[in-house]
PDB file of C-alpha atoms in Angstrom:
ATOM      1  CA  GLY A   1       0.000   0.000   0.000  1.00  0.00           C
ATOM      2  CA  GLY A   2       3.017   2.322   0.121  1.00  0.00           C
ATOM      3  CA  PRO A   3       4.378   4.502  -2.701  1.00  0.00           C
ATOM      4  CA  ALA A   4       6.192   2.757  -5.522  1.00  0.00           C
ATOM      5  CA  LEU A   5       9.932   2.501  -5.182  1.00  0.00           C
ATOM      6  CA  GLY A   6      11.635   5.522  -6.718  1.00  0.00           C
ATOM      7  CA  ALA A   7       8.471   7.667  -6.644  1.00  0.00           C
ATOM      8  CA  PRO A   8       8.996  11.238  -5.427  1.00  0.00           C
ATOM      9  CA  ALA A   9       7.924  11.936  -1.879  1.00  0.00           C
ATOM     10  CA  PRO A  10       4.580  13.725  -1.714  1.00  0.00           C
ATOM     11  CA  THR A  11       4.865  17.468  -1.164  1.00  0.00           C
ATOM     12  CA  ALA A  12       3.286  18.643   2.081  1.00  0.00           C
ATOM     13  CA  THR A  13       0.504  21.206   1.779  1.00  0.00           C
ATOM     14  CA  PRO A  14       1.863  24.613   2.789  1.00  0.00           C
ATOM     15  CA  THR A  15       0.611  25.896   6.138  1.00  0.00           C
ATOM     16  CA  PRO A  16      -1.037  29.352   6.057  1.00  0.00           C
ATOM     17  CA  VAL A  17       0.831  31.682   8.415  1.00  0.00           C
ATOM     18  CA  GLY A  18       0.919  35.348   9.343  1.00  0.00           C
ATOM     19  CA  THR A  19      -1.567  37.793  10.801  1.00  0.00           C
ATOM     20  CA  ALA A  20      -3.192  40.257   8.417  1.00  0.00           C
ATOM     21  CA  GLY A  21      -2.184  43.830   9.141  1.00  0.00           C
ATOM     22  CA  THR A  22       1.200  42.939  10.629  1.00  0.00           C
ATOM     23  CA  ALA A  23       3.859  45.370   9.399  1.00  0.00           C
ATOM     24  CA  VAL A  24       6.780  43.811   7.545  1.00  0.00           C
ATOM     25  CA  PRO A  25      10.105  45.031   9.014  1.00  0.00           C
ATOM     26  CA  THR A  26      12.197  45.775   5.926  1.00  0.00           C
ATOM     27  CA  ASN A  27      14.362  48.305   7.809  1.00  0.00           C
ATOM     28  CA  GLY A  28      14.396  50.729   4.911  1.00  0.00           C
ATOM     29  CA  GLY A  29      15.454  48.076   2.432  1.00  0.00           C
ATOM     30  CA  THR A  30      12.364  48.527   0.269  1.00  0.00           C
ATOM     31  CA  VAL A  31      10.846  51.514  -1.499  1.00  0.00           C
ATOM     32  CA  ALA A  32       7.315  50.580  -0.446  1.00  0.00           C
ATOM     33  CA  ASP A  33       6.054  49.738   3.020  1.00  0.00           C
ATOM     34  CA  TYR A  34       4.509  46.290   3.314  1.00  0.00           C
ATOM     35  CA  GLN A  35       2.156  44.439   5.600  1.00  0.00           C
ATOM     36  CA  VAL A  36       0.993  40.855   5.830  1.00  0.00           C
ATOM     37  CA  GLY A  37      -2.430  40.230   4.362  1.00  0.00           C
ATOM     38  CA  PRO A  38      -4.526  40.223   1.183  1.00  0.00           C
ATOM     39  CA  PRO A  39      -4.308  42.946  -1.490  1.00  0.00           C
ATOM     40  CA  ARG A  40      -5.156  46.340  -0.036  1.00  0.00           C
ATOM     41  CA  ARG A  41      -5.188  49.390  -2.316  1.00  0.00           C
ATOM     42  CA  PRO A  42      -3.183  52.259  -0.795  1.00  0.00           C
ATOM     43  CA  ASP A  43      -4.718  55.705  -0.404  1.00  0.00           C
ATOM     44  CA  ILE A  44      -3.553  57.111  -3.743  1.00  0.00           C
ATOM     45  CA  HIS A  45      -4.258  60.803  -4.275  1.00  0.00           C
ATOM     46  CA  HIS A  46      -5.047  62.018  -7.790  1.00  0.00           C
ATOM     47  CA  ASP A  47      -5.286  65.679  -8.747  1.00  0.00           C
ATOM     48  CA  ASN A  48      -8.216  67.073 -10.705  1.00  0.00           C
ATOM     49  CA  GLY A  49      -6.254  69.040 -13.290  1.00  0.00           C
ATOM     50  CA  PHE A  50      -8.154  72.121 -14.424  1.00  0.00           C
ATOM     51  CA  LEU A  51     -10.997  71.180 -12.078  1.00  0.00           C
ATOM     52  CA  GLN A  52      -8.848  71.227  -8.950  1.00  0.00           C
ATOM     53  CA  ASN A  53     -10.140  73.368  -6.090  1.00  0.00           C
ATOM     54  CA  PRO A  54      -7.881  76.465  -6.305  1.00  0.00           C
ATOM     55  CA  ASN A  55      -8.026  76.885  -2.537  1.00  0.00           C
ATOM     56  CA  ASP A  56      -7.136  73.298  -1.669  1.00  0.00           C
ATOM     57  CA  PRO A  57      -4.680  71.270  -3.796  1.00  0.00           C
ATOM     58  CA  ASN A  58      -5.609  68.133  -1.820  1.00  0.00           C
ATOM     59  CA  ASP A  59      -9.366  68.396  -2.294  1.00  0.00           C
ATOM     60  CA  PRO A  60     -10.380  65.112  -3.992  1.00  0.00           C
ATOM     61  CA  ASN A  61     -13.589  66.604  -5.384  1.00  0.00           C
ATOM     62  CA  PRO A  62     -13.462  68.430  -8.739  1.00  0.00           C
ATOM     63  CA  ILE A  63     -15.015  71.870  -8.937  1.00  0.00           C
ATOM     64  CA  PRO A  64     -18.176  72.230 -11.059  1.00  0.00           C
ATOM     65  CA  THR A  65     -17.830  72.662 -14.801  1.00  0.00           C
ATOM     66  CA  GLU A  66     -19.127  75.714 -16.635  1.00  0.00           C
ATOM     67  CA  SER A  67     -21.334  75.949 -19.726  1.00  0.00           C
ATOM     68  CA  PRO A  68     -19.396  75.789 -23.010  1.00  0.00           C
ATOM     69  CA  GLY A  69     -19.650  78.567 -25.575  1.00  0.00           C
ATOM     70  CA  LEU A  70     -19.485  78.522 -29.352  1.00  0.00           C
ATOM     71  CA  GLY A  71     -15.702  78.858 -29.233  1.00  0.00           C
ATOM     72  CA  ASP A  72     -15.483  75.787 -27.022  1.00  0.00           C
ATOM     73  CA  TYR A  73     -17.513  73.690 -29.435  1.00  0.00           C
ATOM     74  CA  ALA A  74     -15.287  74.908 -32.266  1.00  0.00           C
ATOM     75  CA  ALA A  75     -12.193  73.885 -30.290  1.00  0.00           C
ATOM     76  CA  LEU A  76     -13.710  70.454 -29.659  1.00  0.00           C
ATOM     77  CA  ALA A  77     -14.347  69.999 -33.371  1.00  0.00           C
ATOM     78  CA  GLU A  78     -10.735  70.967 -34.097  1.00  0.00           C
ATOM     79  CA  TRP A  79      -9.412  68.381 -31.628  1.00  0.00           C
ATOM     80  CA  GLU A  80     -11.690  65.719 -33.107  1.00  0.00           C
ATOM     81  CA  VAL A  81     -10.142  66.405 -36.520  1.00  0.00           C
ATOM     82  CA  LYS A  82      -6.646  66.207 -35.030  1.00  0.00           C
ATOM     83  CA  LEU A  83      -7.470  62.872 -33.403  1.00  0.00           C
ATOM     84  CA  ARG A  84      -8.775  61.364 -36.641  1.00  0.00           C
ATOM     85  CA  GLY A  85      -5.773  62.689 -38.556  1.00  0.00           C
ATOM     86  CA  ALA A  86      -3.322  61.269 -36.029  1.00  0.00           C
ATOM     87  CA  ARG A  87      -4.984  57.859 -36.235  1.00  0.00           C
ATOM     88  CA  ALA A  88      -4.646  57.909 -40.015  1.00  0.00           C
ATOM     89  CA  LEU A  89      -0.902  58.559 -39.710  1.00  0.00           C
ATOM     90  CA  GLN A  90      -0.136  55.643 -37.365  1.00  0.00           C
ATOM     91  CA  GLY A  91       2.475  53.370 -38.881  1.00  0.00           C
ATOM     92  CA  VAL A  92       3.221  55.685 -41.802  1.00  0.00           C
ATOM     93  CA  PRO A  93       7.037  55.811 -42.147  1.00  0.00           C
ATOM     94  CA  GLY A  94       8.781  59.155 -41.791  1.00  0.00           C
ATOM     95  CA  VAL A  95       5.920  61.195 -40.377  1.00  0.00           C
ATOM     96  CA  PRO A  96       6.041  62.568 -36.818  1.00  0.00           C
ATOM     97  CA  HIS A  97       4.006  60.993 -34.023  1.00  0.00           C
ATOM     98  CA  ASN A  98       3.358  57.858 -36.089  1.00  0.00           C
ATOM     99  CA  ASP A  99       3.627  55.392 -33.190  1.00  0.00           C
ATOM    100  CA  ILE A 100       1.338  56.625 -30.428  1.00  0.00           C
ATOM    101  CA  PRO A 101      -1.670  54.248 -30.523  1.00  0.00           C
ATOM    102  CA  ASP A 102      -2.073  54.020 -26.767  1.00  0.00           C
ATOM    103  CA  GLY A 103      -1.703  57.773 -26.411  1.00  0.00           C
ATOM    104  CA  LEU A 104      -4.472  58.269 -28.956  1.00  0.00           C
ATOM    105  CA  ASP A 105      -6.714  55.726 -27.248  1.00  0.00           C
ATOM    106  CA  THR A 106      -6.414  57.518 -23.917  1.00  0.00           C
ATOM    107  CA  TYR A 107      -7.149  60.893 -25.519  1.00  0.00           C
ATOM    108  CA  ASP A 108     -10.122  59.416 -27.366  1.00  0.00           C
ATOM    109  CA  HIS A 109     -11.495  58.263 -24.005  1.00  0.00           C
ATOM    110  CA  PHE A 110     -10.990  61.782 -22.624  1.00  0.00           C
ATOM    111  CA  LEU A 111     -13.277  63.109 -25.368  1.00  0.00           C
ATOM    112  CA  HIS A 112     -15.794  60.277 -25.536  1.00  0.00           C
ATOM    113  CA  GLY A 113     -15.607  58.170 -22.361  1.00  0.00           C
ATOM    114  CA  ASN A 114     -17.927  60.311 -20.212  1.00  0.00           C
ATOM    115  CA  GLY A 115     -15.444  60.102 -17.332  1.00  0.00           C
ATOM    116  CA  ALA A 116     -15.728  56.323 -16.931  1.00  0.00           C
ATOM    117  CA  ASP A 117     -12.741  54.374 -15.611  1.00  0.00           C
ATOM    118  CA  ARG A 118     -10.606  52.758 -18.281  1.00  0.00           C
ATOM    119  CA  HIS A 119      -8.426  49.649 -18.166  1.00  0.00           C
ATOM    120  CA  PHE A 120      -5.198  49.504 -20.176  1.00  0.00           C
ATOM    121  CA  ASP A 121      -2.558  46.879 -20.919  1.00  0.00           C
ATOM    122  CA  TYR A 122       0.364  47.303 -18.512  1.00  0.00           C
ATOM    123  CA  GLU A 123       2.016  44.275 -20.091  1.00  0.00           C
ATOM    124  CA  ARG A 124       2.219  46.301 -23.288  1.00  0.00           C
ATOM    125  CA  PHE A 125       3.865  49.185 -21.434  1.00  0.00           C
ATOM    126  CA  VAL A 126       6.481  46.784 -20.032  1.00  0.00           C
ATOM    127  CA  ARG A 127       7.010  45.208 -23.444  1.00  0.00           C
ATOM    128  CA  THR A 128       7.316  48.403 -25.505  1.00  0.00           C
ATOM    129  CA  ASP A 129       8.896  50.999 -23.203  1.00  0.00           C
ATOM    130  CA  PRO A 130      12.258  50.581 -21.410  1.00  0.00           C
ATOM    131  CA  ALA A 131      10.864  52.426 -18.399  1.00  0.00           C
ATOM    132  CA  GLY A 132       8.125  49.803 -18.105  1.00  0.00           C
ATOM    133  CA  GLN A 133      10.686  47.016 -17.861  1.00  0.00           C
ATOM    134  CA  ALA A 134      12.579  48.944 -15.178  1.00  0.00           C
ATOM    135  CA  VAL A 135       9.382  49.435 -13.176  1.00  0.00           C
ATOM    136  CA  LEU A 136       8.571  45.725 -13.341  1.00  0.00           C
ATOM    137  CA  THR A 137      12.104  44.623 -12.459  1.00  0.00           C
ATOM    138  CA  ASN A 138      12.504  46.976  -9.513  1.00  0.00           C
ATOM    139  CA  SER A 139       9.005  46.573  -8.099  1.00  0.00           C
ATOM    140  CA  THR A 140       9.404  42.780  -8.268  1.00  0.00           C
ATOM    141  CA  ARG A 141      12.707  42.978  -6.392  1.00  0.00           C
ATOM    142  CA  ASP A 142      11.082  45.260  -3.824  1.00  0.00           C
ATOM    143  CA  THR A 143       8.328  42.709  -3.171  1.00  0.00           C
ATOM    144  CA  GLN A 144      10.809  39.820  -3.031  1.00  0.00           C
ATOM    145  CA  GLN A 145      12.703  41.627  -0.274  1.00  0.00           C
ATOM    146  CA  ALA A 146       9.455  42.175   1.607  1.00  0.00           C
ATOM    147  CA  ALA A 147       8.575  38.495   1.251  1.00  0.00           C
ATOM    148  CA  GLU A 148      11.917  37.443   2.729  1.00  0.00           C
ATOM    149  CA  ALA A 149      11.582  39.951   5.569  1.00  0.00           C
ATOM    150  CA  ALA A 150       8.078  38.715   6.405  1.00  0.00           C
ATOM    151  CA  TYR A 151       9.251  35.084   6.403  1.00  0.00           C
ATOM    152  CA  ASN A 152      12.267  35.862   8.573  1.00  0.00           C
ATOM    153  CA  GLN A 153      10.021  37.611  11.093  1.00  0.00           C
ATOM    154  CA  MET A 154       7.630  34.655  11.249  1.00  0.00           C
ATOM    155  CA  VAL A 155      10.435  32.129  11.714  1.00  0.00           C
ATOM    156  CA  ALA A 156      12.002  34.278  14.439  1.00  0.00           C
ATOM    157  CA  GLN A 157       8.670  34.188  16.276  1.00  0.00           C
ATOM    158  CA  ASP A 158       8.124  30.453  15.644  1.00  0.00           C
ATOM    159  CA  PRO A 159      11.328  28.556  14.707  1.00  0.00           C
ATOM    160  CA  SER A 160       9.349  25.396  13.903  1.00  0.00           C
ATOM    161  CA  LEU A 161       8.127  27.090  10.704  1.00  0.00           C
ATOM    162  CA  ALA A 162      11.618  26.759   9.212  1.00  0.00           C
ATOM    163  CA  GLY A 163      11.072  23.019   8.767  1.00  0.00           C
ATOM    164  CA  LYS A 164       7.762  23.107   6.923  1.00  0.00           C
ATOM    165  CA  PRO A 165       6.306  24.701   3.796  1.00  0.00           C
ATOM    166  CA  VAL A 166       4.323  27.839   4.612  1.00  0.00           C
ATOM    167  CA  THR A 167       2.266  30.354   2.673  1.00  0.00           C
ATOM    168  CA  PHE A 168       1.241  33.942   3.357  1.00  0.00           C
ATOM    169  CA  GLN A 169       0.225  37.153   1.603  1.00  0.00           C
ATOM    170  CA  VAL A 170       1.822  40.593   1.528  1.00  0.00           C
ATOM    171  CA  THR A 171       0.572  43.924   0.195  1.00  0.00           C
ATOM    172  CA  GLY A 172       2.521  47.124  -0.394  1.00  0.00           C
ATOM    173  CA  SER A 173       2.131  50.878  -0.354  1.00  0.00           C
ATOM    174  CA  GLN A 174       2.154  53.220  -3.326  1.00  0.00           C
ATOM    175  CA  ILE A 175       5.268  53.662  -5.463  1.00  0.00           C
ATOM    176  CA  GLY A 176       5.447  56.748  -7.660  1.00  0.00           C
ATOM    177  CA  VAL A 177       6.591  56.105 -11.223  1.00  0.00           C
ATOM    178  CA  GLY A 178       8.255  58.951 -13.057  1.00  0.00           C
ATOM    179  CA  SER A 179      10.632  60.691 -10.695  1.00  0.00           C
ATOM    180  CA  SER A 180      13.463  58.273  -9.862  1.00  0.00           C
ATOM    181  CA  GLU A 181      16.094  56.144 -11.560  1.00  0.00           C
ATOM    182  CA  GLN A 182      14.507  52.968 -10.225  1.00  0.00           C
ATOM    183  CA  PHE A 183      11.027  53.946 -11.382  1.00  0.00           C
ATOM    184  CA  PRO A 184      11.609  56.238 -14.373  1.00  0.00           C
ATOM    185  CA  TYR A 185       9.212  58.293 -16.464  1.00  0.00           C
ATOM    186  CA  PRO A 186       8.132  56.593 -19.719  1.00  0.00           C
ATOM    187  CA  GLU A 187      10.712  57.006 -22.497  1.00  0.00           C
ATOM    188  CA  THR A 188       8.466  56.630 -25.533  1.00  0.00           C
ATOM    189  CA  GLU A 189       6.130  59.338 -26.784  1.00  0.00           C
ATOM    190  CA  ASN A 190       3.334  56.789 -26.868  1.00  0.00           C
ATOM    191  CA  TRP A 191       3.445  56.050 -23.144  1.00  0.00           C
ATOM    192  CA  GLN A 192       4.316  59.604 -22.144  1.00  0.00           C
ATOM    193  CA  LYS A 193       0.997  60.572 -23.696  1.00  0.00           C
ATOM    194  CA  ALA A 194      -0.904  57.519 -22.470  1.00  0.00           C
ATOM    195  CA  ILE A 195       0.048  57.401 -18.773  1.00  0.00           C
ATOM    196  CA  GLY A 196       3.109  59.568 -18.059  1.00  0.00           C
ATOM    197  CA  GLY A 197       3.899  59.588 -14.356  1.00  0.00           C
ATOM    198  CA  HIS A 198       1.646  57.168 -12.481  1.00  0.00           C
ATOM    199  CA  SER A 199       1.387  55.013  -9.370  1.00  0.00           C
ATOM    200  CA  VAL A 200       1.936  51.298  -8.814  1.00  0.00           C
ATOM    201  CA  TRP A 201       1.545  48.998  -5.837  1.00  0.00           C
ATOM    202  CA  ASN A 202       2.222  45.289  -5.468  1.00  0.00           C
ATOM    203  CA  SER A 203       0.477  42.419  -3.737  1.00  0.00           C
ATOM    204  CA  ALA A 204       1.612  38.805  -3.602  1.00  0.00           C
ATOM    205  CA  THR A 205       0.928  35.322  -2.349  1.00  0.00           C
ATOM    206  CA  VAL A 206       4.195  33.814  -1.154  1.00  0.00           C
ATOM    207  CA  THR A 207       4.965  30.146  -0.560  1.00  0.00           C
ATOM    208  CA  VAL A 208       8.239  29.107   1.101  1.00  0.00           C
ATOM    209  CA  TYR A 209       9.590  25.549   0.978  1.00  0.00           C
ATOM    210  CA  PRO A 210      12.284  24.352   3.401  1.00  0.00           C
ATOM    211  CA  PRO A 211      15.713  23.339   2.045  1.00  0.00           C
ATOM    212  CA  GLU A 212      15.763  20.060   0.147  1.00  0.00           C
ATOM    213  CA  THR A 213      19.300  19.285   1.358  1.00  0.00           C
ATOM    214  CA  PRO A 214      20.985  19.972   4.707  1.00  0.00           C
ATOM    215  CA  GLY A 215      22.524  23.437   4.766  1.00  0.00           C
ATOM    216  CA  GLY A 216      20.511  24.545   1.746  1.00  0.00           C
ATOM    217  CA  LYS A 217      18.370  27.629   1.410  1.00  0.00           C
ATOM    218  CA  PRO A 218      14.565  27.816   1.550  1.00  0.00           C
ATOM    219  CA  ARG A 219      12.898  28.210  -1.848  1.00  0.00           C
ATOM    220  CA  PHE A 220      10.461  31.073  -2.394  1.00  0.00           C
ATOM    221  CA  GLU A 221       7.623  31.025  -4.906  1.00  0.00           C
ATOM    222  CA  MET A 222       5.625  34.229  -5.313  1.00  0.00           C
ATOM    223  CA  ASP A 223       2.519  34.976  -7.352  1.00  0.00           C
ATOM    224  CA  MET A 224       2.724  38.751  -7.635  1.00  0.00           C
ATOM    225  CA  THR A 225       0.251  41.277  -9.008  1.00  0.00           C
ATOM    226  CA  LEU A 226       1.435  44.737 -10.001  1.00  0.00           C
ATOM    227  CA  HIS A 227      -1.443  47.226  -9.822  1.00  0.00           C
ATOM    228  CA  ALA A 228      -1.104  50.501 -11.752  1.00  0.00           C
ATOM    229  CA  GLU A 229      -3.318  53.569 -11.887  1.00  0.00           C
ATOM    230  CA  ASP A 230      -3.200  57.035 -13.364  1.00  0.00           C
ATOM    231  CA  ARG A 231      -5.580  59.980 -13.503  1.00  0.00           C
ATOM    232  CA  TYR A 232      -5.831  61.133 -17.098  1.00  0.00           C
ATOM    233  CA  ASN A 233      -6.316  64.873 -17.258  1.00  0.00           C
ATOM    234  CA  PHE A 234      -4.488  68.074 -18.122  1.00  0.00           C
ATOM    235  CA  ASN A 235      -2.728  70.364 -15.672  1.00  0.00           C
ATOM    236  CA  PRO A 236      -2.301  74.144 -15.476  1.00  0.00           C
ATOM    237  CA  GLY A 237       1.203  75.310 -16.371  1.00  0.00           C
ATOM    238  CA  GLN A 238       2.221  72.053 -18.068  1.00  0.00           C
ATOM    239  CA  ALA A 239       2.760  71.224 -21.743  1.00  0.00           C
ATOM    240  CA  ASP A 240       3.143  68.166 -23.954  1.00  0.00           C
ATOM    241  CA  ILE A 241       6.765  66.958 -23.943  1.00  0.00           C
ATOM    242  CA  ASN A 242       6.957  66.215 -27.661  1.00  0.00           C
ATOM    243  CA  THR A 243       4.874  68.962 -29.254  1.00  0.00           C
ATOM    244  CA  GLY A 244       5.037  71.739 -26.679  1.00  0.00           C
ATOM    245  CA  THR A 245       1.250  72.123 -26.832  1.00  0.00           C
ATOM    246  CA  PRO A 246       0.122  73.755 -23.570  1.00  0.00           C
ATOM    247  CA  ASP A 247      -2.170  71.648 -21.405  1.00  0.00           C
ATOM    248  CA  ALA A 248      -4.429  74.673 -21.263  1.00  0.00           C
ATOM    249  CA  ALA A 249      -5.522  73.911 -24.844  1.00  0.00           C
ATOM    250  CA  ASN A 250      -7.336  70.849 -23.516  1.00  0.00           C
ATOM    251  CA  GLY A 251      -7.834  72.199 -20.028  1.00  0.00           C
ATOM    252  CA  ARG A 252     -10.611  74.368 -21.392  1.00  0.00           C
ATOM    253  CA  LEU A 253     -12.385  71.194 -22.528  1.00  0.00           C
ATOM    254  CA  GLU A 254     -12.145  69.944 -18.946  1.00  0.00           C
ATOM    255  CA  ARG A 255     -13.535  73.187 -17.562  1.00  0.00           C
ATOM    256  CA  THR A 256     -16.559  73.010 -19.849  1.00  0.00           C
ATOM    257  CA  GLY A 257     -17.181  69.274 -19.571  1.00  0.00           C
ATOM    258  CA  LEU A 258     -16.551  68.684 -23.277  1.00  0.00           C
ATOM    259  CA  GLY A 259     -13.634  66.470 -22.242  1.00  0.00           C
ATOM    260  CA  GLN A 260     -13.717  64.519 -18.992  1.00  0.00           C
ATOM    261  CA  GLN A 261     -10.915  63.307 -16.763  1.00  0.00           C
ATOM    262  CA  TYR A 262     -10.899  59.652 -15.762  1.00  0.00           C
ATOM    263  CA  THR A 263      -8.762  57.027 -14.069  1.00  0.00           C
ATOM    264  CA  ASN A 264      -6.684  54.470 -15.974  1.00  0.00           C
ATOM    265  CA  TYR A 265      -6.144  51.084 -14.330  1.00  0.00           C
ATOM    266  CA  GLY A 266      -3.775  48.301 -15.345  1.00  0.00           C
ATOM    267  CA  THR A 267      -2.375  45.104 -13.844  1.00  0.00           C
ATOM    268  CA  LEU A 268       0.099  42.372 -14.648  1.00  0.00           C
ATOM    269  CA  GLN A 269       0.992  39.146 -12.884  1.00  0.00           C
ATOM    270  CA  ARG A 270       4.215  37.209 -12.468  1.00  0.00           C
ATOM    271  CA  HIS A 271       5.207  33.900 -10.910  1.00  0.00           C
ATOM    272  CA  VAL A 272       8.637  34.444  -9.340  1.00  0.00           C
ATOM    273  CA  THR A 273      10.916  31.752  -7.900  1.00  0.00           C
ATOM    274  CA  TRP A 274      14.217  32.174  -6.053  1.00  0.00           C
ATOM    275  CA  ASP A 275      16.361  30.864  -3.201  1.00  0.00           C
ATOM    276  CA  GLN A 276      16.459  32.818   0.035  1.00  0.00           C
ATOM    277  CA  GLY A 277      19.079  35.546  -0.065  1.00  0.00           C
ATOM    278  CA  SER A 278      19.372  35.548  -3.864  1.00  0.00           C
ATOM    279  CA  PRO A 279      16.433  37.570  -5.203  1.00  0.00           C
ATOM    280  CA  GLU A 280      18.597  38.829  -8.055  1.00  0.00           C
ATOM    281  CA  ASN A 281      18.809  35.267  -9.410  1.00  0.00           C
ATOM    282  CA  ALA A 282      15.039  34.781  -9.587  1.00  0.00           C
ATOM    283  CA  THR A 283      13.193  33.250 -12.494  1.00  0.00           C
ATOM    284  CA  SER A 284      10.010  35.051 -13.481  1.00  0.00           C
ATOM    285  CA  ARG A 285       7.224  34.175 -15.893  1.00  0.00           C
ATOM    286  CA  PRO A 286       3.819  35.651 -16.681  1.00  0.00           C
ATOM    287  CA  ILE A 287       0.869  34.028 -14.985  1.00  0.00           C
ATOM    288  CA  GLY A 288      -1.759  32.783 -17.367  1.00  0.00           C
ATOM    289  CA  GLY A 289       0.598  31.897 -20.221  1.00  0.00           C
ATOM    290  CA  ARG A 290       0.927  35.424 -21.680  1.00  0.00           C
TER     291      ARG A 290
END
């Protein structure tokens, strides 16, 4: 009735460990702050562009719009023509701004989406913009370090956990993308127009297996989700990086409700495996076969 000779030993079911809400002591070794527990969206503040309360830059509520005039409708018609013309030029060799499909999609939603949330493909950002790859690499490493810190804390509190497979969840705080070397601003015109500076946060389910040989290192397996979000609007005093067009040209559409700000959301998932103490040698693959 026993297992056949030479058959691999059955793998024990990992034991759930950790108390939700427990802070993970990374001692400044991570960019984000982490806690044990299921995914928990951080309190991410988005500005309201040309609808921001002039007396309170932190007011989350946009000020009321005003009625558009004939000049505003004429401006809207002009921007509609520009949008259609730009779409016609996509992929045409030698013409400027011929590779901005995502930027055009986000602007189209500004004009026609009625302010509804929009979901975009963060995998595509990672695949087509060097900044996207840097964000994924560095946010993954950040979460790996948090996973190791959480495990070390649990084992310190209960040394018996070191000899058994365990599983737990971690969730992180907001990381700003666009103002640091680790998390740089998009390099391509397409993604500068589509999302520009934005916020990400990571959550993960972590499973740790004890060493298979004496003196070995525990093996970590992590199913990580990167969550991204960005408020699409225009801001007083700013201008388009590539054309120099002032944001005020579209800000007037915001003020009159002919264009409406909205929030972009994107996610990606990775299965990451590494040995304790060597997060830089991890293997990573998309979850879901993408």
